[in-house]
Amino acid sequence: MDRSVIDHRGPEFAALTEAVRVGLRKVFGTEDGVPILYPGSGTGAIEAALVNVLSPGERVLVYNYGVFSGGLAMMARKFGFEVDEVPLGYGKTIPLEDLEARLRADSATEPYRAVLVVHNETSTGVTIDVEGVRRAMDAAQHDALLIVDTVSSLASIEFLMDAWRVDVAVCGSQKGLMLPPGLGILCASPRAVAISQRGGSPRHFWDWAPIMRENRIGLFPYTPATLMLFGLREALAMLVDEEGLPAVYARHARLASAVRAAVQAWGLPIVCEDPSCYSNTITTVRVPEGLDSNQLTTHAREKYSLSLGGGIGELSGVAFRIGHLGALNELEVLATIAGCELTFADLGIGVEPGSGLLASQRTFLRSGVREPVGVA
Ligand code: PLP
């Protein structure tokens, strides 16, 4: 990315656009989905998804299980869609029988046009079963669009747009794609594209039609984030061609299980209630009663330059978050766990220093390397 800006209407740029589109299809798990890029962030890409396929007054179904799933409902209301928001509580996942029942009981005359879900709820560390959501929609024989926020899952947790028949998947550059913030990215299924051509909401910058038209010849209808695209091309090559997506997902599973082993050794509760939904990209941890988690994250940052996530939404002050997505390896995880333990000790939190570190190391040793002599 550290290079001079090229002409975004020249032939070199057209080749760059095409390479990025090919790589993105692989990461989204699609053959015929249409990747669309904006200078922006995940929020912009969500807005783009909504306004291209939904018209004011149309009904959508959203489960609220954290800040970002609740945020989908909030955004949808602002555009004048009729939102049925089902509150679940932080730490929960979508109950698939309830989803199927709601879709079976849906109105025949004004049915839901879309189900909006967040694959990985970044506030709670819950990864929902998108394939199960699709199965529930099929079982109810409901043809609503399935729109999925993959901001904190894509390129770190397996996502299969075609196999799960996701209609629009939305992301940003700054998480699993290992780039700085700056791009809003989405992928639209042929069905979503067809719906956008017949309807949607008033839009200009977010409109897929001119972007798709210009992308066909390697151009954009606006000035693209040129240098970000060089970075994205490289990130996609690292993920798809060098490490390989199955190995990327396995690495995140390994790193996440080591983080969870540490948290369990500390005796602190993980917010995600169902172990089958533990996130491989972020772990949200409750702090002991009486402690302000914001004090913990501030201390970790100021004393150890350790950037932990604060608790957000209902978890502000009562939980902190350990991010483990994107460009990350074993030693970085161990340093993070060690930094948490130093912070706990400084704040007088009754956690045995080294307990989490040992649990993490053992997890790594079990997943490939022999236990060293002398460690039970
Ligand atoms: N959705 C999820 C799941 C997120 O984690 C975030 C940001 O962290 C967003 C949406 C918003 O994305 P952005 O901050 O890139 O606009």
Coordinates of C-alpha atoms and ligand atoms in Angstrom, one line a residue:
M1 CA 0.0 0.0 0.0
D2 CA 3.0 2.3 0.6
R3 CA 3.3 3.4 -3.0
S4 CA 2.2 6.2 -5.3
V5 CA -1.4 6.6 -6.3
I6 CA -2.1 5.3 -9.8
D7 CA -4.6 6.6 -12.3
H8 CA -7.9 5.1 -11.3
R9 CA -9.0 5.2 -14.9
G10 CA -6.0 3.5 -16.4
P11 CA -5.3 -0.2 -17.4
E12 CA -3.2 -1.0 -14.3
F13 CA -6.1 -0.1 -12.2
A14 CA -8.6 -2.2 -14.2
A15 CA -6.4 -5.3 -13.5
L16 CA -6.3 -4.4 -9.8
T17 CA -10.1 -4.2 -9.6
E18 CA -10.5 -7.6 -11.3
A19 CA -7.9 -9.3 -9.0
V20 CA -9.7 -8.0 -5.9
R21 CA -13.1 -9.1 -7.2
V22 CA -11.8 -12.6 -7.9
G23 CA -10.2 -12.9 -4.5
L24 CA -13.2 -11.6 -2.6
R25 CA -15.5 -14.2 -4.3
K26 CA -13.3 -16.9 -2.8
V27 CA -13.3 -15.4 0.7
F28 CA -17.1 -15.0 0.6
G29 CA -17.4 -18.6 -0.7
T30 CA -19.3 -17.7 -3.9
E31 CA -19.0 -18.4 -7.6
D32 CA -21.5 -16.0 -8.9
G33 CA -22.0 -13.4 -6.1
V34 CA -21.1 -9.9 -7.0
P35 CA -18.5 -8.2 -4.7
I36 CA -19.1 -4.4 -4.3
L37 CA -16.6 -2.1 -2.7
Y38 CA -17.0 1.4 -1.2
P39 CA -14.6 3.8 0.4
G40 CA -16.2 3.6 3.8
S41 CA -16.7 1.0 6.6
G42 CA -18.9 -1.9 7.5
T43 CA -21.7 0.5 8.5
G44 CA -21.7 2.0 5.0
A45 CA -21.8 -1.5 3.5
I46 CA -24.8 -2.4 5.7
E47 CA -26.6 0.7 4.6
A48 CA -25.8 -0.2 1.0
A49 CA -27.3 -3.7 1.4
L50 CA -30.5 -2.4 3.0
V51 CA -31.2 0.4 0.5
N52 CA -30.6 -1.7 -2.6
V53 CA -32.9 -4.6 -1.8
L54 CA -35.6 -3.1 0.5
S55 CA -38.3 -0.5 0.0
P56 CA -39.8 1.7 2.7
G57 CA -42.7 -0.1 4.4
E58 CA -41.3 -3.6 3.7
R59 CA -41.1 -5.9 6.7
V60 CA -37.9 -7.3 8.1
L61 CA -37.2 -9.7 10.9
V62 CA -34.2 -9.1 13.2
Y63 CA -33.1 -10.8 16.5
N64 CA -31.3 -8.5 18.9
Y65 CA -28.5 -10.4 20.7
G66 CA -26.0 -7.6 21.1
V67 CA -24.9 -4.1 20.0
F68 CA -24.5 -4.9 16.3
S69 CA -27.6 -7.1 15.8
G70 CA -29.6 -4.5 17.6
G71 CA -27.9 -1.9 15.4
L72 CA -29.3 -3.7 12.3
A73 CA -32.8 -3.2 13.6
M74 CA -32.1 0.5 14.4
M75 CA -30.7 1.2 11.0
A76 CA -33.6 -0.6 9.3
R77 CA -36.1 1.5 11.2
K78 CA -34.4 4.7 10.1
F79 CA -35.0 3.8 6.4
G80 CA -38.7 3.3 7.1
F81 CA -38.8 -0.5 6.9
E82 CA -41.3 -2.3 9.3
V83 CA -39.0 -4.0 11.7
D84 CA -40.0 -6.9 13.9
E85 CA -37.2 -6.9 16.5
V86 CA -37.0 -10.0 18.8
P87 CA -35.0 -9.2 22.0
L88 CA -32.9 -12.2 23.0
G89 CA -30.4 -10.8 25.5
Y90 CA -26.6 -10.5 25.4
G91 CA -24.8 -13.9 25.3
K92 CA -27.7 -15.6 23.4
T93 CA -27.8 -17.0 19.9
I94 CA -30.8 -17.1 17.5
P95 CA -33.1 -19.9 18.5
L96 CA -33.7 -21.7 15.2
E97 CA -37.1 -23.3 16.1
D98 CA -38.4 -19.8 17.0
L99 CA -37.2 -18.5 13.7
E100 CA -38.8 -21.3 11.8
A101 CA -42.1 -20.8 13.8
R102 CA -42.1 -17.1 13.1
L103 CA -41.6 -17.6 9.4
R104 CA -44.3 -20.3 9.2
A105 CA -46.7 -18.0 10.9
D106 CA -45.8 -15.0 8.7
S107 CA -48.4 -13.0 6.9
A108 CA -49.3 -14.2 3.5
T109 CA -50.1 -10.7 2.2
E110 CA -47.2 -8.7 3.7
P111 CA -44.5 -11.2 4.3
Y112 CA -41.1 -10.5 5.6
R113 CA -38.8 -9.4 2.8
A114 CA -35.6 -10.0 4.7
V115 CA -34.1 -11.7 7.7
L116 CA -31.1 -9.6 9.0
V117 CA -28.5 -11.4 11.1
V118 CA -25.0 -10.8 12.4
H119 CA -22.8 -13.8 11.9
N120 CA -20.4 -12.9 14.7
E121 CA -21.9 -10.6 17.4
T122 CA -18.7 -8.6 18.2
S123 CA -20.2 -7.2 21.5
T124 CA -20.8 -10.7 23.1
G125 CA -18.5 -13.1 21.2
V126 CA -21.4 -15.2 19.9
T127 CA -21.2 -16.8 16.4
I128 CA -24.6 -17.8 15.1
D129 CA -25.3 -20.7 12.9
V130 CA -26.0 -19.1 9.5
E131 CA -26.4 -22.4 7.8
G132 CA -29.0 -23.3 10.5
V133 CA -30.8 -20.0 9.8
R134 CA -31.0 -20.9 6.1
R135 CA -32.3 -24.4 7.1
A136 CA -35.0 -22.8 9.2
M137 CA -36.0 -20.5 6.4
D138 CA -36.2 -23.4 4.0
A139 CA -38.2 -25.5 6.5
A140 CA -40.7 -22.7 6.7
Q141 CA -40.6 -22.4 2.9
H142 CA -40.1 -18.7 3.3
D143 CA -38.4 -16.8 0.5
A144 CA -37.2 -13.7 2.5
L145 CA -33.8 -12.5 1.6
L146 CA -31.0 -13.6 4.0
I147 CA -28.8 -10.6 4.8
V148 CA -25.7 -11.3 6.9
D149 CA -23.3 -8.9 8.6
T150 CA -19.9 -10.7 8.5
V151 CA -17.9 -7.7 9.7
S152 CA -16.1 -9.6 12.4
S153 CA -16.2 -13.1 10.9
L154 CA -15.2 -12.9 7.2
A155 CA -11.8 -14.4 6.5
S156 CA -11.4 -15.6 10.0
I157 CA -14.4 -17.9 10.5
E158 CA -15.7 -20.1 7.7
F159 CA -18.4 -18.3 5.7
L160 CA -20.1 -20.1 2.7
M161 CA -22.3 -17.6 0.8
D162 CA -23.4 -20.0 -2.0
A163 CA -23.8 -23.1 0.2
W164 CA -25.9 -21.2 2.7
R165 CA -27.7 -19.2 0.0
V166 CA -26.9 -15.9 1.6
D167 CA -28.3 -13.0 -0.4
V168 CA -26.1 -10.2 0.8
A169 CA -23.0 -10.5 3.0
V170 CA -21.5 -7.4 4.4
C171 CA -18.0 -6.6 5.7
G172 CA -15.3 -4.0 6.2
S173 CA -11.6 -4.0 5.5
Q174 CA -10.3 -3.7 9.1
K175 CA -10.9 -7.1 10.7
G176 CA -10.4 -10.5 9.1
L177 CA -9.1 -8.9 5.9
M178 CA -6.2 -7.5 8.0
L179 CA -6.2 -4.0 6.5
P180 CA -6.6 -0.5 8.0
P181 CA -10.2 0.8 8.1
G182 CA -11.3 2.4 4.9
L183 CA -13.4 0.0 2.8
G184 CA -17.0 -1.1 3.1
I185 CA -17.3 -4.4 1.2
L186 CA -20.3 -6.5 0.4
C187 CA -21.2 -9.4 -1.9
A188 CA -24.7 -9.7 -3.5
S189 CA -26.2 -12.9 -4.8
P190 CA -27.7 -12.8 -8.3
R191 CA -31.2 -12.9 -6.7
A192 CA -30.3 -9.8 -4.6
V193 CA -29.0 -8.0 -7.7
A194 CA -32.2 -8.8 -9.6
I195 CA -34.3 -7.5 -6.7
S196 CA -32.2 -4.3 -6.5
Q197 CA -32.8 -3.7 -10.2
R198 CA -36.6 -3.7 -9.7
G199 CA -36.8 -1.8 -6.4
G200 CA -35.1 -0.8 -3.2
S201 CA -35.0 2.7 -1.6
P202 CA -33.8 6.0 -2.9
R203 CA -30.0 5.9 -3.2
H204 CA -27.2 7.3 -5.1
F205 CA -23.7 6.7 -3.7
W206 CA -24.8 3.2 -2.5
D207 CA -26.5 2.2 -5.7
W208 CA -25.2 -1.1 -7.1
A209 CA -26.2 -0.5 -10.7
P210 CA -23.6 2.0 -11.7
I211 CA -20.9 0.2 -9.7
M212 CA -21.6 -3.1 -11.4
R213 CA -21.7 -1.3 -14.8
E214 CA -18.3 0.4 -14.3
N215 CA -16.7 -2.6 -12.5
R216 CA -17.2 -4.7 -15.7
I217 CA -14.5 -2.6 -17.3
G218 CA -12.4 -2.4 -14.1
L219 CA -13.6 1.1 -13.2
F220 CA -15.7 2.7 -10.4
P221 CA -18.3 5.4 -10.7
Y222 CA -16.6 7.3 -7.9
T223 CA -13.0 7.8 -6.9
P224 CA -12.0 4.5 -5.3
A225 CA -9.7 4.0 -2.3
T226 CA -6.8 3.2 -4.6
L227 CA -4.2 2.3 -2.1
M228 CA -6.6 0.2 0.0
L229 CA -7.2 -1.9 -3.0
F230 CA -3.5 -2.7 -3.3
G231 CA -3.6 -3.7 0.3
L232 CA -6.7 -5.8 -0.3
R233 CA -5.1 -7.6 -3.2
E234 CA -2.2 -8.6 -1.1
A235 CA -4.4 -9.6 1.9
L236 CA -6.5 -11.8 -0.4
A237 CA -3.3 -13.4 -1.8
M238 CA -2.1 -14.1 1.7
L239 CA -5.4 -15.6 2.8
V240 CA -6.4 -17.6 -0.3
D241 CA -3.1 -18.5 -2.0
E242 CA -0.5 -18.5 0.7
E243 CA -2.0 -19.7 4.0
G244 CA -5.2 -21.0 2.4
L245 CA -8.6 -20.4 3.9
P246 CA -9.0 -23.8 5.6
A247 CA -5.7 -23.1 7.4
V248 CA -6.7 -19.6 8.3
Y249 CA -10.0 -20.9 9.9
A250 CA -8.1 -23.6 11.7
R251 CA -5.6 -21.0 13.1
H252 CA -8.4 -18.9 14.4
A253 CA -10.0 -21.9 16.0
R254 CA -6.7 -22.8 17.7
L255 CA -6.0 -19.3 18.9
A256 CA -9.5 -18.9 20.2
S257 CA -9.5 -22.1 22.1
A258 CA -6.2 -21.0 23.8
V259 CA -7.8 -17.7 24.8
R260 CA -10.9 -19.5 26.2
A261 CA -8.7 -21.9 28.1
A262 CA -7.0 -18.9 29.8
V263 CA -10.3 -17.3 30.7
Q264 CA -11.6 -20.6 32.1
A265 CA -8.3 -20.9 34.2
W266 CA -8.9 -17.4 35.5
G267 CA -12.4 -18.5 36.7
L268 CA -14.0 -15.6 34.9
P269 CA -17.3 -16.2 33.0
I270 CA -17.5 -16.0 29.2
V271 CA -20.5 -14.0 28.1
C272 CA -21.5 -16.4 25.2
E273 CA -23.8 -18.9 26.9
D274 CA -23.7 -21.7 24.4
P275 CA -20.2 -23.3 23.9
S276 CA -21.1 -24.4 20.4
C277 CA -21.4 -20.6 19.6
Y278 CA -18.1 -19.5 21.1
S279 CA -16.6 -17.0 18.7
N280 CA -13.2 -17.8 17.1
T281 CA -12.6 -14.0 16.6
I282 CA -13.5 -12.4 19.9
T283 CA -14.1 -13.5 23.5
T284 CA -16.1 -11.4 25.8
V285 CA -15.3 -11.9 29.5
R286 CA -17.3 -10.7 32.6
V287 CA -15.2 -9.1 35.3
P288 CA -15.7 -9.9 39.0
E289 CA -18.5 -8.0 40.7
G290 CA -17.5 -4.6 42.0
L291 CA -14.8 -4.0 39.3
D292 CA -15.3 -1.5 36.5
S293 CA -14.1 -3.2 33.3
N294 CA -13.4 0.2 31.8
Q295 CA -10.8 0.7 34.6
L296 CA -9.2 -2.6 33.5
T297 CA -9.0 -1.7 29.8
T298 CA -7.6 1.8 30.6
H299 CA -5.0 0.3 32.9
A300 CA -3.9 -2.3 30.3
R301 CA -3.6 0.3 27.7
E302 CA -1.7 2.9 29.8
K303 CA 0.6 0.6 31.6
Y304 CA 1.2 -2.2 29.1
S305 CA 0.1 -0.7 25.7
L306 CA -2.3 -3.6 25.6
S307 CA -5.4 -2.9 23.6
L308 CA -8.4 -4.8 25.0
G309 CA -11.9 -4.1 23.9
G310 CA -14.2 -2.5 26.4
G311 CA -17.6 -3.9 27.2
I312 CA -20.1 -2.2 24.9
G313 CA -23.9 -1.7 25.1
E314 CA -25.3 -3.5 28.1
L315 CA -21.9 -4.9 28.9
S316 CA -20.2 -1.5 29.4
G317 CA -18.4 -1.6 32.7
V318 CA -19.0 -5.2 33.4
A319 CA -17.1 -7.1 30.7
F320 CA -14.0 -6.7 28.5
R321 CA -13.2 -8.2 25.1
I322 CA -10.1 -10.0 23.8
G323 CA -10.0 -9.8 20.1
H324 CA -8.3 -12.6 18.2
L325 CA -9.0 -12.1 14.5
G326 CA -7.1 -11.3 11.4
A327 CA -3.3 -11.2 11.5
L328 CA -2.5 -13.0 14.7
N329 CA -0.3 -15.8 16.0
E330 CA 0.4 -17.9 19.1
L331 CA 2.9 -15.6 20.6
E332 CA 0.7 -12.5 20.3
V333 CA -2.1 -14.5 22.1
L334 CA 0.3 -15.4 24.9
A335 CA 1.5 -11.8 25.2
T336 CA -2.1 -10.7 25.5
I337 CA -3.0 -13.3 28.1
A338 CA 0.2 -12.3 30.1
G339 CA -0.8 -8.6 29.8
C340 CA -4.2 -9.4 31.2
E341 CA -2.7 -11.2 34.1
L342 CA -0.3 -8.3 34.9
T343 CA -3.3 -6.0 34.8
F344 CA -5.4 -8.2 37.1
A345 CA -2.5 -8.4 39.5
D346 CA -2.0 -4.6 39.5
L347 CA -5.8 -4.1 40.2
G348 CA -5.8 -6.7 42.9
I349 CA -8.1 -9.1 41.0
G350 CA -7.8 -12.5 42.6
V351 CA -6.5 -14.4 39.6
E352 CA -3.4 -16.5 39.9
P353 CA -0.7 -14.9 37.7
G354 CA 0.5 -17.5 35.1
S355 CA -2.7 -19.6 35.3
G356 CA -4.1 -18.5 32.1
L357 CA -0.8 -18.4 30.4
L358 CA -0.2 -22.1 31.3
A359 CA -3.6 -23.1 30.1
S360 CA -3.1 -21.3 26.8
Q361 CA 0.3 -22.8 26.3
R362 CA -1.0 -26.3 27.0
T363 CA -3.7 -25.8 24.5
F364 CA -1.1 -24.9 21.9
L365 CA 1.0 -27.8 22.9
R366 CA -1.9 -30.2 22.6
S367 CA -2.7 -28.9 19.1
G368 CA 0.5 -30.1 17.5
V369 CA 3.6 -30.1 19.7
R370 CA 4.3 -32.7 22.4
E371 CA 3.9 -31.7 26.1
P372 CA 7.3 -30.8 27.5
V373 CA 8.8 -33.3 30.0
G374 CA 7.8 -32.4 33.5
V375 CA 4.5 -30.7 32.8
A376 CA 1.6 -32.9 33.9
Ligands
PLP1 N1 -21.1 -5.1 12.5 C1 -20.3 -5.7 13.3 C2 -20.5 -7.1 13.7 C3 -19.1 -5.0 13.8 O1 -18.3 -5.6 14.6 C4 -18.9 -3.7 13.5 C5 -17.8 -2.9 14.0 O2 -17.0 -3.4 14.8 C6 -19.8 -3.1 12.6 C7 -20.9 -3.8 12.2 C8 -19.7 -1.7 12.1 O3 -18.6 -1.7 11.2 P1 -17.7 -0.4 11.0 O4 -17.2 0.0 12.3 O5 -16.7 -0.9 10.0 O6 -18.6 0.7 10.4

